[in-house]
Amino acid sequence: MRKNYFEEMQTCIMERLGKIYNEDDEYLRKLDRENELERQMENVLPRKYRKVVEEYHDAVCDSWGVCEMLAYQQGMRDLADMLRIKSREEDGGILSGKEDTWSYICPPCCPQKSNCCLQK
């Protein structure tokens, strides 16, 4: 059985997002602040409490990572739906009676390269 399109694309998506984050000044400022607070925490909290805070931070990052991926996937689905509607409008409208036979071209990072992505 073929994997979900978004699972296949996850590596490519995460690479692109990483590049975008690392070029964003606001993100880099927030990351600097995060690192500064982490250094302060290491100086103030006993080791036992630091470990709990670090585990909590890791758990929060993990859950936000899932939210981020789900939001990105849903955005891609929404964009695909908008493109379908636009294509139908340009082809005579949704009620034109023409069969909905169009499909998407795979992006460059698709491992299959066979116009398999988001086919209807």
Coordinates of N, CA and C in Angstrom, one line a residue:
M1 N 0.8 -1.2 0.0 CA 0.0 0.0 0.0 C 0.9 1.3 0.0
R2 N 0.5 2.2 -0.8 CA 1.3 3.4 -0.9 C 1.1 4.3 0.3
K3 N 2.3 4.9 0.8 CA 2.2 5.7 1.9 C 1.4 7.0 1.6
N4 N 1.0 7.6 2.6 CA 0.3 8.9 2.5 C 1.2 9.9 1.9
Y5 N 0.7 10.7 0.9 CA 1.5 11.7 0.2 C 2.3 12.6 1.2
F6 N 1.6 13.0 2.3 CA 2.3 13.9 3.2 C 3.4 13.3 4.0
E7 N 3.3 12.0 4.3 CA 4.3 11.3 4.9 C 5.6 11.2 4.0
E8 N 5.3 11.0 2.7 CA 6.4 10.9 1.8 C 7.1 12.2 1.6
M9 N 6.4 13.3 1.8 CA 6.9 14.6 1.6 C 7.5 15.2 2.8
Q10 N 7.3 14.6 4.0 CA 7.7 15.2 5.3 C 9.1 15.7 5.3
T11 N 10.1 14.9 4.9 CA 11.5 15.3 4.9 C 11.7 16.5 4.1
C12 N 11.2 16.6 2.9 CA 11.3 17.8 2.1 C 10.7 19.0 2.7
I13 N 9.5 18.8 3.3 CA 8.8 19.9 3.9 C 9.6 20.4 5.1
M14 N 10.1 19.5 5.9 CA 10.9 20.0 7.1 C 12.2 20.7 6.7
E15 N 12.8 20.2 5.7 CA 14.0 20.9 5.2 C 13.7 22.3 4.8
R16 N 12.7 22.5 4.0 CA 12.3 23.8 3.6 C 11.9 24.7 4.7
L17 N 11.2 24.2 5.7 CA 10.8 25.0 6.8 C 12.0 25.4 7.6
G18 N 12.9 24.5 7.8 CA 14.2 24.8 8.5 C 14.9 25.9 7.9
K19 N 15.0 25.9 6.6 CA 15.7 27.0 5.9 C 14.9 28.4 6.1
I20 N 13.6 28.3 6.0 CA 12.8 29.5 6.2 C 13.0 30.0 7.6
Y21 N 13.0 29.2 8.6 CA 13.2 29.6 10.0 C 14.5 30.3 10.2
N22 N 15.5 29.6 9.7 CA 16.9 30.1 9.9 C 17.2 31.4 9.1
E23 N 16.3 31.9 8.3 CA 16.5 33.1 7.6 C 15.6 34.2 8.1
D24 N 14.7 33.9 9.1 CA 13.8 34.8 9.7 C 14.4 35.5 10.9
D25 N 14.5 36.8 10.9 CA 15.1 37.6 12.0 C 14.3 37.4 13.3
E26 N 13.0 37.5 13.2 CA 12.2 37.4 14.4 C 12.4 36.0 15.1
Y27 N 12.4 35.0 14.3 CA 12.6 33.6 14.8 C 13.9 33.5 15.5
L28 N 15.0 34.1 14.9 CA 16.3 34.0 15.4 C 16.4 34.8 16.7
R29 N 15.7 35.9 16.8 CA 15.7 36.7 18.1 C 15.0 35.9 19.2
K30 N 13.9 35.2 18.9 CA 13.2 34.4 19.9 C 14.1 33.2 20.3
L31 N 14.8 32.6 19.4 CA 15.7 31.5 19.7 C 16.8 32.0 20.6
D32 N 17.4 33.1 20.3 CA 18.4 33.7 21.2 C 17.9 33.9 22.6
R33 N 16.6 34.4 22.7 CA 16.0 34.6 24.0 C 15.8 33.2 24.7
E34 N 15.4 32.3 24.0 CA 15.2 30.9 24.6 C 16.5 30.4 25.1
N35 N 17.6 30.5 24.3 CA 18.9 30.1 24.8 C 19.4 30.8 26.0
E36 N 19.1 32.1 26.0 CA 19.5 32.9 27.2 C 18.8 32.5 28.4
L37 N 17.5 32.2 28.3 CA 16.8 31.7 29.5 C 17.2 30.3 29.9
E38 N 17.6 29.5 29.0 CA 18.1 28.2 29.3 C 19.4 28.3 30.1
R39 N 20.3 29.2 29.7 CA 21.6 29.4 30.5 C 21.3 29.9 31.9
Q40 N 20.3 30.8 32.0 CA 19.9 31.3 33.3 C 19.4 30.2 34.2
M41 N 18.6 29.3 33.6 CA 18.0 28.2 34.3 C 19.0 27.3 34.8
E42 N 20.1 27.0 34.0 CA 21.2 26.2 34.5 C 21.9 26.7 35.7
N43 N 21.9 28.0 35.8 CA 22.6 28.7 36.9 C 21.8 28.8 38.2
V44 N 20.5 28.7 38.0 CA 19.6 29.0 39.1 C 19.0 27.7 39.7
L45 N 18.5 26.8 38.8 CA 17.8 25.6 39.3 C 18.7 24.5 39.7
P46 N 18.4 23.7 40.7 CA 19.1 22.5 41.0 C 18.9 21.5 39.8
R47 N 19.9 20.6 39.7 CA 19.9 19.7 38.6 C 18.5 18.9 38.5
K48 N 18.0 18.5 39.6 CA 16.7 17.7 39.6 C 15.6 18.5 38.9
Y49 N 15.5 19.8 39.2 CA 14.4 20.6 38.7 C 14.7 20.9 37.2
R50 N 16.0 21.1 36.9 CA 16.3 21.4 35.5 C 15.9 20.2 34.6
K51 N 16.1 19.0 35.1 CA 15.7 17.9 34.3 C 14.2 17.8 34.0
V52 N 13.4 18.2 35.0 CA 12.0 18.2 34.8 C 11.6 19.3 33.8
V53 N 12.2 20.4 33.9 CA 11.9 21.5 33.0 C 12.3 21.2 31.6
E54 N 13.5 20.6 31.5 CA 13.9 20.1 30.1 C 13.0 19.1 29.5
E55 N 12.5 18.2 30.3 CA 11.6 17.1 29.8 C 10.3 17.8 29.4
Y56 N 9.8 18.8 30.2 CA 8.6 19.5 29.8 C 8.8 20.2 28.5
H57 N 9.9 20.9 28.4 CA 10.2 21.7 27.2 C 10.3 20.8 26.0
D58 N 10.9 19.6 26.1 CA 11.0 18.7 25.0 C 9.6 18.2 24.6
A59 N 8.7 17.9 25.6 CA 7.3 17.5 25.3 C 6.5 18.6 24.6
V60 N 6.7 19.8 25.0 CA 6.0 20.9 24.4 C 6.5 21.1 22.9
C61 N 7.8 21.0 22.7 CA 8.3 21.1 21.4 C 7.8 20.0 20.5
D62 N 7.8 18.8 21.0 CA 7.3 17.6 20.3 C 5.8 17.8 19.8
S63 N 5.0 18.3 20.8 CA 3.6 18.5 20.4 C 3.4 19.6 19.5
W64 N 4.1 20.7 19.6 CA 4.1 21.8 18.7 C 4.6 21.4 17.3
G65 N 5.6 20.5 17.3 CA 6.1 20.0 16.0 C 5.0 19.3 15.2
V66 N 4.2 18.5 15.9 CA 3.1 17.7 15.3 C 2.0 18.7 14.8
C67 N 1.7 19.7 15.6 CA 0.7 20.8 15.2 C 1.2 21.5 14.0
E68 N 2.5 21.8 14.0 CA 3.1 22.5 12.8 C 2.9 21.7 11.5
M69 N 3.3 20.4 11.6 CA 3.2 19.6 10.4 C 1.7 19.4 10.0
L70 N 0.8 19.2 11.0 CA -0.6 19.1 10.6 C -1.1 20.4 9.9
A71 N -0.7 21.5 10.5 CA -1.2 22.8 9.9 C -0.6 22.9 8.5
Y72 N 0.6 22.6 8.3 CA 1.3 22.7 6.9 C 0.5 21.7 6.0
Q73 N 0.3 20.5 6.4 CA -0.4 19.5 5.5 C -1.8 20.1 5.2
Q74 N -2.5 20.6 6.2 CA -3.9 21.1 5.9 C -3.8 22.3 5.0
G75 N -2.8 23.1 5.1 CA -2.7 24.3 4.2 C -2.4 23.8 2.8
M76 N -1.7 22.7 2.6 CA -1.4 22.2 1.3 C -2.8 21.6 0.7
R77 N -3.5 20.9 1.5 CA -4.8 20.4 1.1 C -5.8 21.5 0.7
D78 N -5.8 22.6 1.5 CA -6.7 23.7 1.2 C -6.3 24.4 -0.1
L79 N -5.0 24.5 -0.3 CA -4.5 25.1 -1.6 C -4.8 24.2 -2.8
A80 N -4.7 22.9 -2.6 CA -5.1 22.0 -3.7 C -6.5 22.1 -4.0
D81 N -7.4 22.2 -3.0 CA -8.8 22.4 -3.2 C -9.1 23.7 -3.9
M82 N -8.4 24.8 -3.5 CA -8.6 26.1 -4.2 C -8.2 26.0 -5.7
L83 N -7.1 25.3 -5.9 CA -6.6 25.1 -7.3 C -7.6 24.3 -8.1
R84 N -8.2 23.3 -7.5 CA -9.2 22.5 -8.2 C -10.4 23.4 -8.6
I85 N -10.9 24.2 -7.6 CA -12.1 25.0 -7.9 C -11.7 26.0 -9.0
K86 N -10.5 26.7 -8.9 CA -10.1 27.6 -9.9 C -10.0 27.0 -11.3
S87 N -9.5 25.7 -11.4 CA -9.4 25.0 -12.6 C -10.7 24.7 -13.2
R88 N -11.7 24.3 -12.4 CA -13.0 24.1 -12.8 C -13.7 25.3 -13.4
E89 N -13.5 26.5 -12.7 CA -14.0 27.7 -13.1 C -13.5 28.1 -14.5
E90 N -12.2 27.9 -14.7 CA -11.6 28.3 -16.0 C -12.0 27.3 -17.1
D91 N -12.5 26.1 -16.7 CA -12.9 25.1 -17.6 C -14.4 25.1 -17.8
G92 N -15.1 26.2 -17.5 CA -16.5 26.2 -17.7 C -17.3 26.2 -16.5
G93 N -16.7 26.1 -15.3 CA -17.5 26.1 -14.1 C -17.8 24.7 -13.6
I94 N -18.1 24.7 -12.3 CA -18.3 23.4 -11.6 C -19.5 22.7 -12.2
L95 N -20.5 23.4 -12.7 CA -21.7 22.8 -13.3 C -21.7 22.6 -14.8
S96 N -20.5 22.6 -15.3 CA -20.3 22.6 -16.8 C -20.6 21.2 -17.4
G97 N -20.6 20.2 -16.5 CA -20.9 18.8 -17.0 C -19.6 18.1 -17.4
K98 N -18.5 18.8 -17.4 CA -17.2 18.1 -17.8 C -16.7 17.3 -16.6
E99 N -16.2 16.2 -17.0 CA -15.6 15.2 -16.0 C -14.4 15.8 -15.3
D100 N -14.3 15.6 -14.0 CA -13.2 16.1 -13.2 C -12.0 15.1 -13.3
T101 N -11.1 15.4 -14.3 CA -10.1 14.4 -14.6 C -8.7 14.9 -14.4
W102 N -8.6 16.1 -13.9 CA -7.2 16.7 -13.7 C -6.5 16.2 -12.5
S103 N -5.2 16.3 -12.5 CA -4.4 15.8 -11.4 C -3.2 16.8 -11.3
Y104 N -2.4 16.6 -10.2 CA -1.3 17.5 -9.9 C 0.0 16.9 -10.4
I105 N 0.9 17.7 -10.7 CA 2.3 17.3 -11.0 C 3.0 17.2 -9.7
C106 N 3.8 16.1 -9.6 CA 4.6 15.9 -8.4 C 5.6 17.0 -8.2
P107 N 5.8 17.5 -7.0 CA 6.9 18.5 -6.8 C 8.2 17.8 -6.9
P108 N 9.3 18.6 -7.1 CA 10.6 18.1 -7.3 C 11.1 17.1 -6.2
C109 N 10.6 17.3 -5.0 CA 11.1 16.4 -3.9 C 10.3 15.1 -3.7
C110 N 9.3 14.9 -4.6 CA 8.5 13.6 -4.5 C 9.4 12.4 -4.9
P111 N 9.4 11.4 -4.1 CA 10.3 10.3 -4.4 C 9.8 9.4 -5.6
Q112 N 8.5 9.5 -6.0 CA 8.0 8.7 -7.0 C 8.1 9.3 -8.4
K113 N 8.0 10.6 -8.5 CA 8.2 11.4 -9.8 C 7.2 10.8 -10.8
S114 N 6.0 10.5 -10.4 CA 5.1 9.9 -11.4 C 3.7 10.5 -11.4
N115 N 3.7 11.8 -11.2 CA 2.4 12.5 -11.1 C 1.4 11.8 -10.2
C116 N 1.9 11.3 -9.1 CA 1.0 10.5 -8.2 C 0.4 11.4 -7.1
C117 N 1.0 12.6 -7.0 CA 0.7 13.5 -5.8 C -0.7 14.1 -5.9
L118 N -1.5 13.9 -4.9 CA -2.8 14.5 -4.8 C -3.7 14.3 -6.0
Q119 N -3.6 13.1 -6.6 CA -4.5 12.8 -7.7 C -5.9 12.7 -7.2
K120 N -6.9 13.1 -8.0 CA -8.3 12.9 -7.6 C -8.9 11.7 -8.3

